[in-house]
């Protein structure tokens, strides 16, 4: 079994955060009894810094115990650091990516990895992607946009150009939604996270962005958010509104199979529906390990093409 949706923080990154703690306003603190310390960055992105996030032996053993033979590891979204000066974000990405590359080289049979890029400086993000690929990483994990700009915005063009030229993976993984209506009952995560993926993915379809960059392997987290489950509405809009037809080569349903999806859905009926819409080869096994909302052990995969996706 493979796991294409896992997260880890290499020791190089942990050390860098400690050294840069004042600049990052990074604080480790005990927030909940009987849990590990929480890491809060810039007074905003807080998460439990579980041992599985940073203990490489424990991570690999936990994956093995769950029956996972090979893991695609990604940086933690809370450490994208898009809110900081682009130079800080670029430095963090460089440290993070080198750390993951070193780990992968030491365990190539067990691990592949994606890097992070400074999305707040698209030219630097494009170069960071090239550098990450040169170190043996498979692509990058990115947020669904930045400061009101969706990923189809021309501002992000340098990143897409490089990803397309290199046939790289771009794993779209949102941060918590910041809509003030959702600030209770874990709704920034429960609703906000899949909603952010939905907005980003539908925009990539409706703008014709996927046609412009057909060689990018776009992986959507959490089963594609709500995207596949309202395809009838998107198709109907395409039928009745000419301005949507002008951007696309076919109805929106044709574009669902241009994405890859993890199977982090926790519901067999929802997963079966996703497969019925996009086909088995586009649904990949994932877990979101070791966050609290993980499918553990990972659900079995429908896809037989994970090795092609990862080029291993």
CSV table of C-alpha atoms in Angstrom, one decimal:
chain,number,residue,atom,x,y,z
A,1,UNK,CA,0.0,0.0,0.0
A,2,UNK,CA,1.1,3.6,-0.7
A,3,UNK,CA,0.2,6.7,1.2
A,4,UNK,CA,0.4,9.9,-0.9
A,5,UNK,CA,-0.9,12.3,1.8
A,6,UNK,CA,1.4,12.4,4.9
A,7,UNK,CA,3.2,15.2,6.7
A,8,UNK,CA,6.6,15.5,8.4
A,9,UNK,CA,9.0,18.1,9.8
A,10,UNK,CA,12.7,17.1,9.3
A,11,UNK,CA,15.2,18.0,12.1
A,12,UNK,CA,16.8,20.7,9.9
A,13,UNK,CA,13.5,22.6,9.9
A,14,UNK,CA,12.8,22.1,13.6
A,15,UNK,CA,16.3,23.5,14.3
A,16,UNK,CA,15.7,26.4,12.0
A,17,UNK,CA,12.4,27.3,13.6
A,18,UNK,CA,14.1,27.3,17.0
A,19,UNK,CA,16.8,29.6,15.8
A,20,UNK,CA,14.4,31.9,14.1
A,21,UNK,CA,11.7,31.7,16.8
A,22,UNK,CA,11.8,35.5,17.5
A,23,UNK,CA,11.5,36.4,13.9
A,24,UNK,CA,8.7,33.8,13.4
A,25,UNK,CA,7.0,34.5,16.7
A,26,UNK,CA,7.1,30.7,17.1
A,27,UNK,CA,6.2,29.3,20.5
A,28,UNK,CA,6.0,25.7,21.8
A,29,UNK,CA,3.6,25.4,24.7
A,30,UNK,CA,1.5,22.8,26.6
A,31,UNK,CA,-2.1,23.6,25.7
A,32,UNK,CA,-3.9,20.3,26.4
A,33,UNK,CA,-3.1,17.8,29.2
A,34,UNK,CA,-1.8,14.4,28.0
A,35,UNK,CA,-0.9,15.8,24.6
A,36,UNK,CA,2.4,16.9,23.1
A,37,UNK,CA,3.4,20.5,23.0
A,38,UNK,CA,1.7,22.7,20.5
A,39,UNK,CA,3.6,24.8,18.0
A,40,UNK,CA,2.1,28.2,17.3
A,41,UNK,CA,3.6,30.4,14.5
A,42,UNK,CA,3.0,34.1,14.3
A,43,UNK,CA,0.1,33.8,16.8
A,44,UNK,CA,-2.0,32.1,14.2
A,45,UNK,CA,-1.1,28.6,13.0
A,46,UNK,CA,-1.2,26.3,16.0
A,47,UNK,CA,-1.0,22.5,15.9
A,48,UNK,CA,0.0,19.6,18.2
A,49,UNK,CA,3.7,18.9,17.4
A,50,UNK,CA,3.2,15.1,17.8
A,51,UNK,CA,6.3,12.9,17.8
A,52,UNK,CA,5.2,11.4,14.5
A,53,UNK,CA,5.7,14.8,12.9
A,54,UNK,CA,9.4,14.9,13.7
A,55,UNK,CA,10.6,11.5,14.8
A,56,UNK,CA,11.7,9.8,11.6
A,57,UNK,CA,11.9,6.3,13.1
A,58,UNK,CA,8.5,6.6,14.7
A,59,UNK,CA,7.0,7.9,11.5
A,60,UNK,CA,8.3,5.0,9.4
A,61,UNK,CA,7.4,2.4,12.0
A,62,UNK,CA,3.8,3.8,12.3
A,63,UNK,CA,3.5,3.7,8.5
A,64,UNK,CA,4.8,0.1,8.4
A,65,UNK,CA,2.5,-0.9,11.2
A,66,UNK,CA,-0.4,0.4,9.1
A,67,UNK,CA,0.7,-1.7,6.1
A,68,UNK,CA,2.1,1.3,4.1
A,69,UNK,CA,5.1,0.3,2.0
A,70,UNK,CA,5.9,3.7,0.5
A,71,UNK,CA,4.9,7.2,1.7
A,72,UNK,CA,4.8,10.5,-0.2
A,73,UNK,CA,5.7,13.0,2.5
A,74,UNK,CA,4.7,16.7,2.4
A,75,UNK,CA,5.6,19.7,4.5
A,76,UNK,CA,3.0,20.9,7.1
A,77,UNK,CA,0.7,23.6,5.8
A,78,UNK,CA,1.1,25.5,9.1
A,79,UNK,CA,4.7,25.9,8.1
A,80,UNK,CA,4.2,27.3,4.6
A,81,UNK,CA,4.9,30.7,6.2
A,82,UNK,CA,3.2,32.6,3.3
A,83,UNK,CA,2.4,35.5,5.8
A,84,UNK,CA,6.0,36.4,6.2
A,85,UNK,CA,8.4,38.5,4.1
A,86,UNK,CA,9.2,36.5,0.9
A,87,UNK,CA,12.8,36.2,1.8
A,88,UNK,CA,11.9,34.5,5.1
A,89,UNK,CA,9.5,32.2,3.3
A,90,UNK,CA,12.1,31.3,0.7
A,91,UNK,CA,14.7,30.5,3.3
A,92,UNK,CA,12.2,28.3,5.2
A,93,UNK,CA,11.4,26.4,2.0
A,94,UNK,CA,15.0,25.9,1.2
A,95,UNK,CA,15.7,24.5,4.7
A,96,UNK,CA,12.6,22.3,4.7
A,97,UNK,CA,13.2,20.9,1.2
A,98,UNK,CA,16.9,20.1,1.8
A,99,UNK,CA,15.9,18.3,5.0
A,100,UNK,CA,13.2,16.2,3.3
A,101,UNK,CA,15.6,15.4,0.4
A,102,UNK,CA,18.2,14.1,2.8
A,103,UNK,CA,15.7,11.9,4.5
A,104,UNK,CA,14.4,10.5,1.2
A,105,UNK,CA,17.9,9.7,0.0
A,106,UNK,CA,18.5,7.7,3.2
A,107,UNK,CA,15.2,5.7,2.8
A,108,UNK,CA,14.4,5.7,-1.0
A,109,UNK,CA,12.5,2.4,-0.9
A,110,UNK,CA,10.2,3.8,1.8
A,111,UNK,CA,9.9,7.5,1.0
A,112,UNK,CA,9.2,10.1,-1.7
A,113,UNK,CA,8.6,13.7,-0.8
A,114,UNK,CA,7.2,17.0,-2.0
A,115,UNK,CA,8.7,20.4,-1.2
A,116,UNK,CA,7.3,23.7,-0.2
A,117,UNK,CA,7.7,26.9,-2.2
A,118,UNK,CA,7.5,30.6,-1.4
A,119,UNK,CA,4.1,31.2,-3.0
A,120,UNK,CA,4.4,34.9,-1.9
A,121,UNK,CA,7.1,35.3,-4.6
A,122,UNK,CA,6.1,33.3,-7.7
A,123,UNK,CA,9.4,33.7,-9.5
A,124,UNK,CA,11.2,32.4,-6.3
A,125,UNK,CA,8.6,29.7,-6.0
A,126,UNK,CA,9.4,28.5,-9.6
A,127,UNK,CA,13.1,28.4,-8.8
A,128,UNK,CA,12.4,26.6,-5.5
A,129,UNK,CA,10.4,24.0,-7.4
A,130,UNK,CA,13.2,23.4,-9.8
A,131,UNK,CA,15.7,23.2,-7.0
A,132,UNK,CA,13.5,20.7,-5.1
A,133,UNK,CA,13.1,18.5,-8.2
A,134,UNK,CA,16.9,18.6,-8.7
A,135,UNK,CA,17.2,17.3,-5.1
A,136,UNK,CA,15.0,14.3,-6.0
A,137,UNK,CA,11.6,15.6,-4.7
A,138,UNK,CA,8.6,15.0,-6.8
A,139,UNK,CA,7.0,18.5,-6.9
A,140,UNK,CA,5.5,20.8,-4.3
A,141,UNK,CA,2.6,21.1,-1.9
A,142,UNK,CA,0.9,24.6,-2.2
A,143,UNK,CA,-1.9,26.4,-0.7
A,144,UNK,CA,-5.0,27.2,-2.8
A,145,UNK,CA,-3.9,30.8,-3.4
A,146,UNK,CA,-2.7,33.8,-1.5
A,147,UNK,CA,-4.1,37.2,-0.4
A,148,UNK,CA,-7.3,36.9,-2.5
A,149,UNK,CA,-5.5,35.5,-5.6
A,150,UNK,CA,-6.5,32.1,-6.8
A,151,UNK,CA,-3.8,29.9,-8.3
A,152,UNK,CA,-5.1,30.7,-11.8
A,153,UNK,CA,-4.0,34.3,-11.3
A,154,UNK,CA,-1.3,35.3,-13.9
A,155,UNK,CA,0.8,36.3,-10.8
A,156,UNK,CA,1.5,32.6,-10.3
A,157,UNK,CA,2.4,32.0,-13.9
A,158,UNK,CA,6.1,31.3,-13.3
A,159,UNK,CA,5.3,28.4,-10.9
A,160,UNK,CA,2.9,26.8,-13.3
A,161,UNK,CA,5.3,27.2,-16.2
A,162,UNK,CA,8.0,25.3,-14.4
A,163,UNK,CA,5.6,22.7,-13.0
A,164,UNK,CA,4.3,22.1,-16.5
A,165,UNK,CA,7.7,21.9,-18.1
A,166,UNK,CA,9.0,19.4,-15.5
A,167,UNK,CA,5.7,17.5,-15.3
A,168,UNK,CA,5.8,18.0,-11.6
A,169,UNK,CA,3.2,17.2,-8.9
A,170,UNK,CA,1.4,20.2,-7.4
A,171,UNK,CA,-0.5,19.0,-4.3
A,172,UNK,CA,-3.2,21.6,-3.4
A,173,UNK,CA,-3.6,21.5,0.3
A,174,UNK,CA,-5.5,24.4,2.0
A,175,UNK,CA,-4.8,26.1,5.3
A,176,UNK,CA,-7.7,26.7,7.6
A,177,UNK,CA,-10.5,28.9,6.3
A,178,UNK,CA,-10.6,32.3,7.9
A,179,UNK,CA,-14.3,33.2,7.2
A,180,UNK,CA,-15.4,34.8,10.5
A,181,UNK,CA,-18.7,32.9,10.3
A,182,UNK,CA,-16.8,29.6,10.8
A,183,UNK,CA,-14.9,30.5,14.0
A,184,UNK,CA,-16.5,27.8,16.2
A,185,UNK,CA,-17.0,24.1,16.5
A,186,UNK,CA,-13.9,23.3,14.4
A,187,UNK,CA,-15.7,24.6,11.3
A,188,UNK,CA,-12.6,26.3,9.8
A,189,UNK,CA,-11.3,22.7,9.4
A,190,UNK,CA,-14.5,20.6,9.0
A,191,UNK,CA,-16.1,22.9,6.3
A,192,UNK,CA,-13.4,25.5,5.6
A,193,UNK,CA,-10.6,23.1,4.4
A,194,UNK,CA,-12.6,21.2,1.8
A,195,UNK,CA,-14.3,24.5,0.7
A,196,UNK,CA,-11.0,26.1,0.0
A,197,UNK,CA,-10.0,23.1,-2.2
A,198,UNK,CA,-13.3,23.3,-4.0
A,199,UNK,CA,-12.9,27.0,-4.8
A,200,UNK,CA,-9.4,26.5,-6.1
A,201,UNK,CA,-10.1,23.4,-8.2
A,202,UNK,CA,-13.3,24.8,-9.8
A,203,UNK,CA,-11.5,28.0,-10.7
A,204,UNK,CA,-8.7,26.0,-12.4
A,205,UNK,CA,-11.4,24.3,-14.5
A,206,UNK,CA,-13.6,27.3,-15.3
A,207,UNK,CA,-10.6,29.6,-16.3
A,208,UNK,CA,-9.3,27.0,-18.7
A,209,UNK,CA,-6.1,26.8,-16.6
A,210,UNK,CA,-5.8,23.1,-16.8
A,211,UNK,CA,-5.8,23.3,-20.6
A,212,UNK,CA,-2.9,25.7,-20.5
A,213,UNK,CA,-0.8,23.5,-18.2
A,214,UNK,CA,-1.8,20.0,-19.1
A,215,UNK,CA,1.3,18.3,-17.9
A,216,UNK,CA,1.1,19.4,-14.2
A,217,UNK,CA,0.0,16.5,-12.0
A,218,UNK,CA,-2.5,18.3,-9.8
A,219,UNK,CA,-3.4,16.4,-6.6
A,220,UNK,CA,-6.4,17.5,-4.6
A,221,UNK,CA,-6.5,16.9,-0.9
A,222,UNK,CA,-9.5,15.3,1.0
A,223,UNK,CA,-11.2,13.7,-2.0
A,224,UNK,CA,-11.3,17.0,-3.9
A,225,UNK,CA,-13.3,18.9,-1.3
A,226,UNK,CA,-16.8,19.4,-2.5
A,227,UNK,CA,-15.8,19.6,-6.2
A,228,UNK,CA,-16.9,16.2,-7.5
A,229,UNK,CA,-20.2,16.2,-5.7
A,230,UNK,CA,-21.8,19.2,-7.5
A,231,UNK,CA,-20.7,18.3,-11.0
A,232,UNK,CA,-24.3,18.4,-12.2
A,233,UNK,CA,-24.6,22.1,-11.2
A,234,UNK,CA,-21.3,23.0,-12.9
A,235,UNK,CA,-22.4,21.2,-16.1
A,236,UNK,CA,-25.7,23.0,-16.1
A,237,UNK,CA,-24.0,26.3,-15.7
A,238,UNK,CA,-21.8,25.5,-18.7
A,239,UNK,CA,-24.8,24.6,-20.8
A,240,UNK,CA,-26.7,27.8,-20.1
A,241,UNK,CA,-24.0,30.5,-19.8
A,242,UNK,CA,-22.0,31.2,-22.9
A,243,UNK,CA,-19.1,32.9,-21.1
A,244,UNK,CA,-18.3,29.6,-19.4
A,245,UNK,CA,-18.3,27.7,-22.7
A,246,UNK,CA,-15.8,30.2,-24.2
A,247,UNK,CA,-13.1,29.2,-21.7
A,248,UNK,CA,-13.4,25.5,-21.9
A,249,UNK,CA,-12.9,22.7,-24.4
A,250,UNK,CA,-15.8,20.7,-23.0
A,251,UNK,CA,-18.2,20.5,-20.0
A,252,UNK,CA,-16.7,20.6,-16.5
A,253,UNK,CA,-17.2,16.9,-16.0
A,254,UNK,CA,-14.6,16.3,-18.6
A,255,UNK,CA,-12.1,18.1,-16.4
A,256,UNK,CA,-12.7,16.1,-13.2
A,257,UNK,CA,-10.4,13.4,-14.6
A,258,UNK,CA,-7.6,15.9,-15.1
A,259,UNK,CA,-7.0,15.9,-11.3
A,260,UNK,CA,-5.7,13.3,-9.0
A,261,UNK,CA,-7.5,12.8,-5.6
A,262,UNK,CA,-6.6,11.3,-2.3
A,263,UNK,CA,-9.1,9.0,-0.7
A,264,UNK,CA,-9.2,10.8,2.7
A,265,UNK,CA,-13.0,10.8,2.9
A,266,UNK,CA,-13.9,8.4,5.8
A,267,UNK,CA,-17.0,7.3,3.9
A,268,UNK,CA,-17.2,4.3,1.5
A,269,UNK,CA,-20.2,5.7,-0.3
A,270,UNK,CA,-18.6,9.0,-0.9
A,271,UNK,CA,-15.4,7.3,-2.1
A,272,UNK,CA,-17.3,5.0,-4.4
A,273,UNK,CA,-19.1,8.1,-5.9
A,274,UNK,CA,-15.7,9.8,-6.5
A,275,UNK,CA,-14.4,6.7,-8.2
A,276,UNK,CA,-17.5,6.5,-10.4
A,277,UNK,CA,-16.9,10.1,-11.5
A,278,UNK,CA,-13.2,10.1,-12.1
A,279,UNK,CA,-12.1,6.5,-12.5
A,280,UNK,CA,-10.0,4.2,-10.3
A,281,UNK,CA,-6.7,5.5,-11.7
A,282,UNK,CA,-7.3,9.0,-10.4
A,283,UNK,CA,-8.0,8.1,-6.8
A,284,UNK,CA,-4.9,7.5,-4.8
A,285,UNK,CA,-4.5,6.2,-1.2
A,286,UNK,CA,-3.8,8.8,1.5
A,287,UNK,CA,-4.1,9.3,5.2
A,288,UNK,CA,-3.3,12.9,6.2
A,289,UNK,CA,-1.1,11.2,8.9
A,290,UNK,CA,-0.3,12.3,11.6
A,291,UNK,CA,-3.0,15.0,12.0
A,292,UNK,CA,-6.0,14.2,14.1
A,293,UNK,CA,-8.3,14.0,11.1
A,294,UNK,CA,-6.5,11.2,9.4
A,295,UNK,CA,-7.8,7.9,7.9
A,296,UNK,CA,-5.8,5.4,9.9
A,297,UNK,CA,-4.9,2.9,8.8
A,298,UNK,CA,-5.2,4.3,5.3
A,299,UNK,CA,-8.1,3.2,3.2
A,300,UNK,CA,-7.2,0.7,0.5
A,301,UNK,CA,-6.4,2.2,-2.9
A,302,UNK,CA,-8.5,2.0,-6.0
A,303,UNK,CA,-5.6,3.0,-8.1
A,304,UNK,CA,-2.9,0.8,-9.6
A,305,UNK,CA,-1.0,3.7,-11.1
A,306,UNK,CA,0.6,5.2,-7.9
A,307,UNK,CA,4.1,4.3,-9.2
A,308,UNK,CA,3.4,6.1,-12.4
A,309,UNK,CA,2.2,9.1,-10.5
A,310,UNK,CA,5.4,9.2,-8.4
A,311,UNK,CA,7.6,8.0,-11.3
A,312,UNK,CA,9.3,5.4,-9.1
